[in-house]
Amino acid sequence: MRLDKFLKVSRLIKRRTLAKQVADQGRITIDGKVAKASSDVAPGNELAIRFGQKIVTVKVNELKASTKKEDAAMMYTIMKEEKLEKVDPEFVDDED
């Protein structure tokens, strides 16, 4: 399954277009390697997703084409959540 679709179906990220943007910015890794939106995700993979000042690491448990909201959290297990101390200038949005 594509990374952007997994993130949407599992509800880790609300919309697939947003999941694609986050992946294209290099803010997601699969097993330690920077991933694109089209990267394949399989059960057992470890995803690290950067949300602002936080990095959430999850392990993929299962893949489903669609799921109910209450069952979405069973698709992954949160391994750890890290807060970032410093802003990385590479990820600062200068377009404002």
JSON list of N, CA and C in Angstrom, two decimals, residues 14-77:
[
{"chain": "A", "resi": 14, "resn": "LYS", "atom": "N", "xyz": [-5.10, 13.40, 8.38]},
{"chain": "A", "resi": 14, "resn": "LYS", "atom": "CA", "xyz": [-6.50, 13.46, 7.96]},
{"chain": "A", "resi": 14, "resn": "LYS", "atom": "C", "xyz": [-6.74, 13.26, 6.47]},
{"chain": "A", "resi": 15, "resn": "ARG", "atom": "N", "xyz": [-5.96, 13.95, 5.64]},
{"chain": "A", "resi": 15, "resn": "ARG", "atom": "CA", "xyz": [-6.22, 13.91, 4.20]},
{"chain": "A", "resi": 15, "resn": "ARG", "atom": "C", "xyz": [-5.02, 13.35, 3.45]},
{"chain": "A", "resi": 16, "resn": "ARG", "atom": "N", "xyz": [-5.32, 12.68, 2.35]},
{"chain": "A", "resi": 16, "resn": "ARG", "atom": "CA", "xyz": [-4.25, 12.07, 1.55]},
{"chain": "A", "resi": 16, "resn": "ARG", "atom": "C", "xyz": [-3.37, 13.14, 0.91]},
{"chain": "A", "resi": 17, "resn": "THR", "atom": "N", "xyz": [-3.94, 14.26, 0.50]},
{"chain": "A", "resi": 17, "resn": "THR", "atom": "CA", "xyz": [-3.13, 15.33, -0.10]},
{"chain": "A", "resi": 17, "resn": "THR", "atom": "C", "xyz": [-2.16, 15.91, 0.93]},
{"chain": "A", "resi": 18, "resn": "LEU", "atom": "N", "xyz": [-2.59, 16.03, 2.16]},
{"chain": "A", "resi": 18, "resn": "LEU", "atom": "CA", "xyz": [-1.70, 16.51, 3.21]},
{"chain": "A", "resi": 18, "resn": "LEU", "atom": "C", "xyz": [-0.61, 15.48, 3.50]},
{"chain": "A", "resi": 19, "resn": "ALA", "atom": "N", "xyz": [-0.96, 14.20, 3.50]},
{"chain": "A", "resi": 19, "resn": "ALA", "atom": "CA", "xyz": [0.03, 13.13, 3.70]},
{"chain": "A", "resi": 19, "resn": "ALA", "atom": "C", "xyz": [1.08, 13.18, 2.60]},
{"chain": "A", "resi": 20, "resn": "LYS", "atom": "N", "xyz": [0.65, 13.45, 1.36]},
{"chain": "A", "resi": 20, "resn": "LYS", "atom": "CA", "xyz": [1.58, 13.55, 0.24]},
{"chain": "A", "resi": 20, "resn": "LYS", "atom": "C", "xyz": [2.52, 14.73, 0.43]},
{"chain": "A", "resi": 21, "resn": "GLN", "atom": "N", "xyz": [2.00, 15.87, 0.85]},
{"chain": "A", "resi": 21, "resn": "GLN", "atom": "CA", "xyz": [2.82, 17.05, 1.08]},
{"chain": "A", "resi": 21, "resn": "GLN", "atom": "C", "xyz": [3.87, 16.80, 2.16]},
{"chain": "A", "resi": 22, "resn": "VAL", "atom": "N", "xyz": [3.46, 16.20, 3.26]},
{"chain": "A", "resi": 22, "resn": "VAL", "atom": "CA", "xyz": [4.38, 15.91, 4.37]},
{"chain": "A", "resi": 22, "resn": "VAL", "atom": "C", "xyz": [5.49, 14.97, 3.90]},
{"chain": "A", "resi": 23, "resn": "ALA", "atom": "N", "xyz": [5.13, 13.94, 3.15]},
{"chain": "A", "resi": 23, "resn": "ALA", "atom": "CA", "xyz": [6.12, 12.99, 2.65]},
{"chain": "A", "resi": 23, "resn": "ALA", "atom": "C", "xyz": [7.07, 13.66, 1.66]},
{"chain": "A", "resi": 24, "resn": "ASP", "atom": "N", "xyz": [6.53, 14.50, 0.79]},
{"chain": "A", "resi": 24, "resn": "ASP", "atom": "CA", "xyz": [7.36, 15.16, -0.22]},
{"chain": "A", "resi": 24, "resn": "ASP", "atom": "C", "xyz": [8.33, 16.17, 0.41]},
{"chain": "A", "resi": 25, "resn": "GLN", "atom": "N", "xyz": [8.03, 16.62, 1.62]},
{"chain": "A", "resi": 25, "resn": "GLN", "atom": "CA", "xyz": [8.93, 17.53, 2.34]},
{"chain": "A", "resi": 25, "resn": "GLN", "atom": "C", "xyz": [10.04, 16.77, 3.07]},
{"chain": "A", "resi": 26, "resn": "GLY", "atom": "N", "xyz": [10.03, 15.44, 2.99]},
{"chain": "A", "resi": 26, "resn": "GLY", "atom": "CA", "xyz": [11.07, 14.64, 3.63]},
{"chain": "A", "resi": 26, "resn": "GLY", "atom": "C", "xyz": [10.86, 14.48, 5.13]},
{"chain": "A", "resi": 27, "resn": "ARG", "atom": "N", "xyz": [9.62, 14.61, 5.60]},
{"chain": "A", "resi": 27, "resn": "ARG", "atom": "CA", "xyz": [9.34, 14.55, 7.03]},
{"chain": "A", "resi": 27, "resn": "ARG", "atom": "C", "xyz": [8.90, 13.17, 7.51]},
{"chain": "A", "resi": 28, "resn": "ILE", "atom": "N", "xyz": [8.96, 12.17, 6.61]},
{"chain": "A", "resi": 28, "resn": "ILE", "atom": "CA", "xyz": [8.57, 10.81, 6.98]},
{"chain": "A", "resi": 28, "resn": "ILE", "atom": "C", "xyz": [9.68, 9.84, 6.57]},
{"chain": "A", "resi": 29, "resn": "THR", "atom": "N", "xyz": [10.01, 8.92, 7.47]},
{"chain": "A", "resi": 29, "resn": "THR", "atom": "CA", "xyz": [10.96, 7.87, 7.13]},
{"chain": "A", "resi": 29, "resn": "THR", "atom": "C", "xyz": [10.29, 6.51, 7.35]},
{"chain": "A", "resi": 30, "resn": "ILE", "atom": "N", "xyz": [10.70, 5.56, 6.53]},
{"chain": "A", "resi": 30, "resn": "ILE", "atom": "CA", "xyz": [10.27, 4.17, 6.69]},
{"chain": "A", "resi": 30, "resn": "ILE", "atom": "C", "xyz": [11.52, 3.37, 7.00]},
{"chain": "A", "resi": 31, "resn": "ASP", "atom": "N", "xyz": [11.57, 2.78, 8.17]},
{"chain": "A", "resi": 31, "resn": "ASP", "atom": "CA", "xyz": [12.73, 2.00, 8.62]},
{"chain": "A", "resi": 31, "resn": "ASP", "atom": "C", "xyz": [14.03, 2.79, 8.46]},
{"chain": "A", "resi": 32, "resn": "GLY", "atom": "N", "xyz": [13.97, 4.09, 8.79]},
{"chain": "A", "resi": 32, "resn": "GLY", "atom": "CA", "xyz": [15.16, 4.93, 8.78]},
{"chain": "A", "resi": 32, "resn": "GLY", "atom": "C", "xyz": [15.52, 5.57, 7.45]},
{"chain": "A", "resi": 33, "resn": "LYS", "atom": "N", "xyz": [14.76, 5.28, 6.39]},
{"chain": "A", "resi": 33, "resn": "LYS", "atom": "CA", "xyz": [15.04, 5.86, 5.07]},
{"chain": "A", "resi": 33, "resn": "LYS", "atom": "C", "xyz": [13.95, 6.85, 4.71]},
{"chain": "A", "resi": 34, "resn": "VAL", "atom": "N", "xyz": [14.35, 8.02, 4.21]},
{"chain": "A", "resi": 34, "resn": "VAL", "atom": "CA", "xyz": [13.37, 9.04, 3.82]},
{"chain": "A", "resi": 34, "resn": "VAL", "atom": "C", "xyz": [12.44, 8.46, 2.77]},
{"chain": "A", "resi": 35, "resn": "ALA", "atom": "N", "xyz": [11.13, 8.68, 2.98]},
{"chain": "A", "resi": 35, "resn": "ALA", "atom": "CA", "xyz": [10.12, 8.06, 2.12]},
{"chain": "A", "resi": 35, "resn": "ALA", "atom": "C", "xyz": [9.37, 9.10, 1.30]},
{"chain": "A", "resi": 36, "resn": "LYS", "atom": "N", "xyz": [8.94, 8.70, 0.13]},
{"chain": "A", "resi": 36, "resn": "LYS", "atom": "CA", "xyz": [8.07, 9.52, -0.71]},
{"chain": "A", "resi": 36, "resn": "LYS", "atom": "C", "xyz": [6.64, 9.04, -0.51]},
{"chain": "A", "resi": 37, "resn": "ALA", "atom": "N", "xyz": [5.69, 9.83, -0.97]},
{"chain": "A", "resi": 37, "resn": "ALA", "atom": "CA", "xyz": [4.27, 9.49, -0.84]},
{"chain": "A", "resi": 37, "resn": "ALA", "atom": "C", "xyz": [3.95, 8.15, -1.51]},
{"chain": "A", "resi": 38, "resn": "SER", "atom": "N", "xyz": [4.69, 7.83, -2.58]},
{"chain": "A", "resi": 38, "resn": "SER", "atom": "CA", "xyz": [4.42, 6.60, -3.33]},
{"chain": "A", "resi": 38, "resn": "SER", "atom": "C", "xyz": [5.16, 5.38, -2.78]},
{"chain": "A", "resi": 39, "resn": "SER", "atom": "N", "xyz": [5.95, 5.56, -1.71]},
{"chain": "A", "resi": 39, "resn": "SER", "atom": "CA", "xyz": [6.69, 4.43, -1.13]},
{"chain": "A", "resi": 39, "resn": "SER", "atom": "C", "xyz": [5.73, 3.37, -0.61]},
{"chain": "A", "resi": 40, "resn": "ASP", "atom": "N", "xyz": [6.13, 2.12, -0.73]},
{"chain": "A", "resi": 40, "resn": "ASP", "atom": "CA", "xyz": [5.30, 1.02, -0.24]},
{"chain": "A", "resi": 40, "resn": "ASP", "atom": "C", "xyz": [5.46, 0.84, 1.26]},
{"chain": "A", "resi": 41, "resn": "VAL", "atom": "N", "xyz": [4.33, 0.60, 1.93]},
{"chain": "A", "resi": 41, "resn": "VAL", "atom": "CA", "xyz": [4.31, 0.32, 3.36]},
{"chain": "A", "resi": 41, "resn": "VAL", "atom": "C", "xyz": [3.85, -1.12, 3.53]},
{"chain": "A", "resi": 42, "resn": "ALA", "atom": "N", "xyz": [4.51, -1.84, 4.45]},
{"chain": "A", "resi": 42, "resn": "ALA", "atom": "CA", "xyz": [4.15, -3.23, 4.71]},
{"chain": "A", "resi": 42, "resn": "ALA", "atom": "C", "xyz": [4.07, -3.44, 6.23]},
{"chain": "A", "resi": 43, "resn": "PRO", "atom": "N", "xyz": [3.31, -4.44, 6.68]},
{"chain": "A", "resi": 43, "resn": "PRO", "atom": "CA", "xyz": [3.28, -4.73, 8.10]},
{"chain": "A", "resi": 43, "resn": "PRO", "atom": "C", "xyz": [4.69, -4.99, 8.63]},
{"chain": "A", "resi": 44, "resn": "GLY", "atom": "N", "xyz": [4.98, -4.42, 9.79]},
{"chain": "A", "resi": 44, "resn": "GLY", "atom": "CA", "xyz": [6.31, -4.56, 10.38]},
{"chain": "A", "resi": 44, "resn": "GLY", "atom": "C", "xyz": [7.19, -3.35, 10.15]},
{"chain": "A", "resi": 45, "resn": "ASN", "atom": "N", "xyz": [6.85, -2.50, 9.16]},
{"chain": "A", "resi": 45, "resn": "ASN", "atom": "CA", "xyz": [7.63, -1.28, 8.92]},
{"chain": "A", "resi": 45, "resn": "ASN", "atom": "C", "xyz": [7.49, -0.32, 10.09]},
{"chain": "A", "resi": 46, "resn": "GLU", "atom": "N", "xyz": [8.54, 0.46, 10.32]},
{"chain": "A", "resi": 46, "resn": "GLU", "atom": "CA", "xyz": [8.52, 1.48, 11.35]},
{"chain": "A", "resi": 46, "resn": "GLU", "atom": "C", "xyz": [8.55, 2.84, 10.66]},
{"chain": "A", "resi": 47, "resn": "LEU", "atom": "N", "xyz": [7.53, 3.65, 10.92]},
{"chain": "A", "resi": 47, "resn": "LEU", "atom": "CA", "xyz": [7.43, 4.98, 10.33]},
{"chain": "A", "resi": 47, "resn": "LEU", "atom": "C", "xyz": [7.74, 6.03, 11.37]},
{"chain": "A", "resi": 48, "resn": "ALA", "atom": "N", "xyz": [8.55, 7.02, 11.01]},
{"chain": "A", "resi": 48, "resn": "ALA", "atom": "CA", "xyz": [8.80, 8.18, 11.87]},
{"chain": "A", "resi": 48, "resn": "ALA", "atom": "C", "xyz": [8.25, 9.38, 11.12]},
{"chain": "A", "resi": 49, "resn": "ILE", "atom": "N", "xyz": [7.29, 10.06, 11.75]},
{"chain": "A", "resi": 49, "resn": "ILE", "atom": "CA", "xyz": [6.60, 11.18, 11.11]},
{"chain": "A", "resi": 49, "resn": "ILE", "atom": "C", "xyz": [6.83, 12.43, 11.93]},
{"chain": "A", "resi": 50, "resn": "ARG", "atom": "N", "xyz": [7.28, 13.49, 11.26]},
{"chain": "A", "resi": 50, "resn": "ARG", "atom": "CA", "xyz": [7.53, 14.74, 11.96]},
{"chain": "A", "resi": 50, "resn": "ARG", "atom": "C", "xyz": [6.31, 15.64, 11.83]},
{"chain": "A", "resi": 51, "resn": "PHE", "atom": "N", "xyz": [5.69, 15.94, 12.98]},
{"chain": "A", "resi": 51, "resn": "PHE", "atom": "CA", "xyz": [4.56, 16.86, 13.08]},
{"chain": "A", "resi": 51, "resn": "PHE", "atom": "C", "xyz": [5.04, 18.09, 13.82]},
{"chain": "A", "resi": 52, "resn": "GLY", "atom": "N", "xyz": [5.40, 19.15, 13.13]},
{"chain": "A", "resi": 52, "resn": "GLY", "atom": "CA", "xyz": [5.85, 20.38, 13.80]},
{"chain": "A", "resi": 52, "resn": "GLY", "atom": "C", "xyz": [7.04, 20.12, 14.70]},
{"chain": "A", "resi": 53, "resn": "GLN", "atom": "N", "xyz": [6.86, 20.28, 16.01]},
{"chain": "A", "resi": 53, "resn": "GLN", "atom": "CA", "xyz": [7.94, 20.10, 16.98]},
{"chain": "A", "resi": 53, "resn": "GLN", "atom": "C", "xyz": [7.92, 18.71, 17.62]},
{"chain": "A", "resi": 54, "resn": "LYS", "atom": "N", "xyz": [7.29, 17.74, 16.97]},
{"chain": "A", "resi": 54, "resn": "LYS", "atom": "CA", "xyz": [7.17, 16.40, 17.53]},
{"chain": "A", "resi": 54, "resn": "LYS", "atom": "C", "xyz": [7.44, 15.36, 16.46]},
{"chain": "A", "resi": 55, "resn": "ILE", "atom": "N", "xyz": [8.13, 14.29, 16.85]},
{"chain": "A", "resi": 55, "resn": "ILE", "atom": "CA", "xyz": [8.32, 13.14, 15.96]},
{"chain": "A", "resi": 55, "resn": "ILE", "atom": "C", "xyz": [7.60, 11.95, 16.58]},
{"chain": "A", "resi": 56, "resn": "VAL", "atom": "N", "xyz": [6.69, 11.37, 15.80]},
{"chain": "A", "resi": 56, "resn": "VAL", "atom": "CA", "xyz": [5.93, 10.20, 16.26]},
{"chain": "A", "resi": 56, "resn": "VAL", "atom": "C", "xyz": [6.43, 9.00, 15.48]},
{"chain": "A", "resi": 57, "resn": "THR", "atom": "N", "xyz": [6.83, 7.96, 16.21]},
{"chain": "A", "resi": 57, "resn": "THR", "atom": "CA", "xyz": [7.29, 6.72, 15.59]},
{"chain": "A", "resi": 57, "resn": "THR", "atom": "C", "xyz": [6.22, 5.65, 15.80]},
{"chain": "A", "resi": 58, "resn": "VAL", "atom": "N", "xyz": [5.77, 5.05, 14.70]},
{"chain": "A", "resi": 58, "resn": "VAL", "atom": "CA", "xyz": [4.74, 4.01, 14.77]},
{"chain": "A", "resi": 58, "resn": "VAL", "atom": "C", "xyz": [5.20, 2.77, 14.04]},
{"chain": "A", "resi": 59, "resn": "LYS", "atom": "N", "xyz": [4.68, 1.63, 14.46]},
{"chain": "A", "resi": 59, "resn": "LYS", "atom": "CA", "xyz": [4.94, 0.35, 13.78]},
{"chain": "A", "resi": 59, "resn": "LYS", "atom": "C", "xyz": [3.65, -0.05, 13.07]},
{"chain": "A", "resi": 60, "resn": "VAL", "atom": "N", "xyz": [3.77, -0.41, 11.80]},
{"chain": "A", "resi": 60, "resn": "VAL", "atom": "CA", "xyz": [2.61, -0.81, 11.00]},
{"chain": "A", "resi": 60, "resn": "VAL", "atom": "C", "xyz": [2.21, -2.23, 11.41]},
{"chain": "A", "resi": 61, "resn": "ASN", "atom": "N", "xyz": [0.96, -2.40, 11.83]},
{"chain": "A", "resi": 61, "resn": "ASN", "atom": "CA", "xyz": [0.46, -3.71, 12.23]},
{"chain": "A", "resi": 61, "resn": "ASN", "atom": "C", "xyz": [-0.24, -4.43, 11.08]},
{"chain": "A", "resi": 62, "resn": "GLU", "atom": "N", "xyz": [-1.09, -3.69, 10.37]},
{"chain": "A", "resi": 62, "resn": "GLU", "atom": "CA", "xyz": [-1.85, -4.29, 9.28]},
{"chain": "A", "resi": 62, "resn": "GLU", "atom": "C", "xyz": [-2.24, -3.23, 8.26]},
{"chain": "A", "resi": 63, "resn": "LEU", "atom": "N", "xyz": [-2.57, -3.69, 7.07]},
{"chain": "A", "resi": 63, "resn": "LEU", "atom": "CA", "xyz": [-3.00, -2.80, 5.99]},
{"chain": "A", "resi": 63, "resn": "LEU", "atom": "C", "xyz": [-4.45, -3.11, 5.66]},
{"chain": "A", "resi": 64, "resn": "LYS", "atom": "N", "xyz": [-5.26, -2.07, 5.50]},
{"chain": "A", "resi": 64, "resn": "LYS", "atom": "CA", "xyz": [-6.65, -2.22, 5.09]},
{"chain": "A", "resi": 64, "resn": "LYS", "atom": "C", "xyz": [-6.95, -1.15, 4.06]},
{"chain": "A", "resi": 65, "resn": "ALA", "atom": "N", "xyz": [-7.78, -1.49, 3.08]},
{"chain": "A", "resi": 65, "resn": "ALA", "atom": "CA", "xyz": [-8.15, -0.52, 2.04]},
{"chain": "A", "resi": 65, "resn": "ALA", "atom": "C", "xyz": [-9.02, 0.59, 2.62]},
{"chain": "A", "resi": 66, "resn": "SER", "atom": "N", "xyz": [-9.84, 0.25, 3.59]},
{"chain": "A", "resi": 66, "resn": "SER", "atom": "CA", "xyz": [-10.66, 1.24, 4.29]},
{"chain": "A", "resi": 66, "resn": "SER", "atom": "C", "xyz": [-10.97, 0.68, 5.67]},
{"chain": "A", "resi": 67, "resn": "THR", "atom": "N", "xyz": [-11.32, 1.57, 6.59]},
{"chain": "A", "resi": 67, "resn": "THR", "atom": "CA", "xyz": [-11.61, 1.13, 7.94]},
{"chain": "A", "resi": 67, "resn": "THR", "atom": "C", "xyz": [-12.52, 2.12, 8.64]},
{"chain": "A", "resi": 68, "resn": "LYS", "atom": "N", "xyz": [-13.19, 1.67, 9.66]},
{"chain": "A", "resi": 68, "resn": "LYS", "atom": "CA", "xyz": [-14.01, 2.56, 10.47]},
{"chain": "A", "resi": 68, "resn": "LYS", "atom": "C", "xyz": [-13.10, 3.36, 11.39]},
{"chain": "A", "resi": 69, "resn": "LYS", "atom": "N", "xyz": [-13.59, 4.52, 11.80]},
{"chain": "A", "resi": 69, "resn": "LYS", "atom": "CA", "xyz": [-12.79, 5.41, 12.65]},
{"chain": "A", "resi": 69, "resn": "LYS", "atom": "C", "xyz": [-12.30, 4.69, 13.91]},
{"chain": "A", "resi": 70, "resn": "GLU", "atom": "N", "xyz": [-13.16, 3.92, 14.54]},
{"chain": "A", "resi": 70, "resn": "GLU", "atom": "CA", "xyz": [-12.77, 3.25, 15.79]},
{"chain": "A", "resi": 70, "resn": "GLU", "atom": "C", "xyz": [-11.78, 2.11, 15.59]},
{"chain": "A", "resi": 71, "resn": "ASP", "atom": "N", "xyz": [-11.69, 1.58, 14.38]},
{"chain": "A", "resi": 71, "resn": "ASP", "atom": "CA", "xyz": [-10.76, 0.49, 14.09]},
{"chain": "A", "resi": 71, "resn": "ASP", "atom": "C", "xyz": [-9.42, 0.97, 13.50]},
{"chain": "A", "resi": 72, "resn": "ALA", "atom": "N", "xyz": [-9.34, 2.24, 13.12]},
{"chain": "A", "resi": 72, "resn": "ALA", "atom": "CA", "xyz": [-8.15, 2.76, 12.44]},
{"chain": "A", "resi": 72, "resn": "ALA", "atom": "C", "xyz": [-6.90, 2.64, 13.30]},
{"chain": "A", "resi": 73, "resn": "ALA", "atom": "N", "xyz": [-7.01, 2.87, 14.60]},
{"chain": "A", "resi": 73, "resn": "ALA", "atom": "CA", "xyz": [-5.84, 2.83, 15.48]},
{"chain": "A", "resi": 73, "resn": "ALA", "atom": "C", "xyz": [-5.24, 1.42, 15.59]},
{"chain": "A", "resi": 74, "resn": "MET", "atom": "N", "xyz": [-5.97, 0.39, 15.18]},
{"chain": "A", "resi": 74, "resn": "MET", "atom": "CA", "xyz": [-5.44, -0.98, 15.24]},
{"chain": "A", "resi": 74, "resn": "MET", "atom": "C", "xyz": [-4.48, -1.25, 14.09]},
{"chain": "A", "resi": 75, "resn": "MET", "atom": "N", "xyz": [-4.43, -0.35, 13.11]},
{"chain": "A", "resi": 75, "resn": "MET", "atom": "CA", "xyz": [-3.53, -0.53, 11.96]},
{"chain": "A", "resi": 75, "resn": "MET", "atom": "C", "xyz": [-2.08, -0.25, 12.33]},
{"chain": "A", "resi": 76, "resn": "TYR", "atom": "N", "xyz": [-1.85, 0.41, 13.47]},
{"chain": "A", "resi": 76, "resn": "TYR", "atom": "CA", "xyz": [-0.49, 0.77, 13.88]},
{"chain": "A", "resi": 76, "resn": "TYR", "atom": "C", "xyz": [-0.37, 0.79, 15.40]},
{"chain": "A", "resi": 77, "resn": "THR", "atom": "N", "xyz": [0.88, 0.76, 15.87]},
{"chain": "A", "resi": 77, "resn": "THR", "atom": "CA", "xyz": [1.18, 0.89, 17.30]},
{"chain": "A", "resi": 77, "resn": "THR", "atom": "C", "xyz": [2.15, 2.05, 17.45]}
]
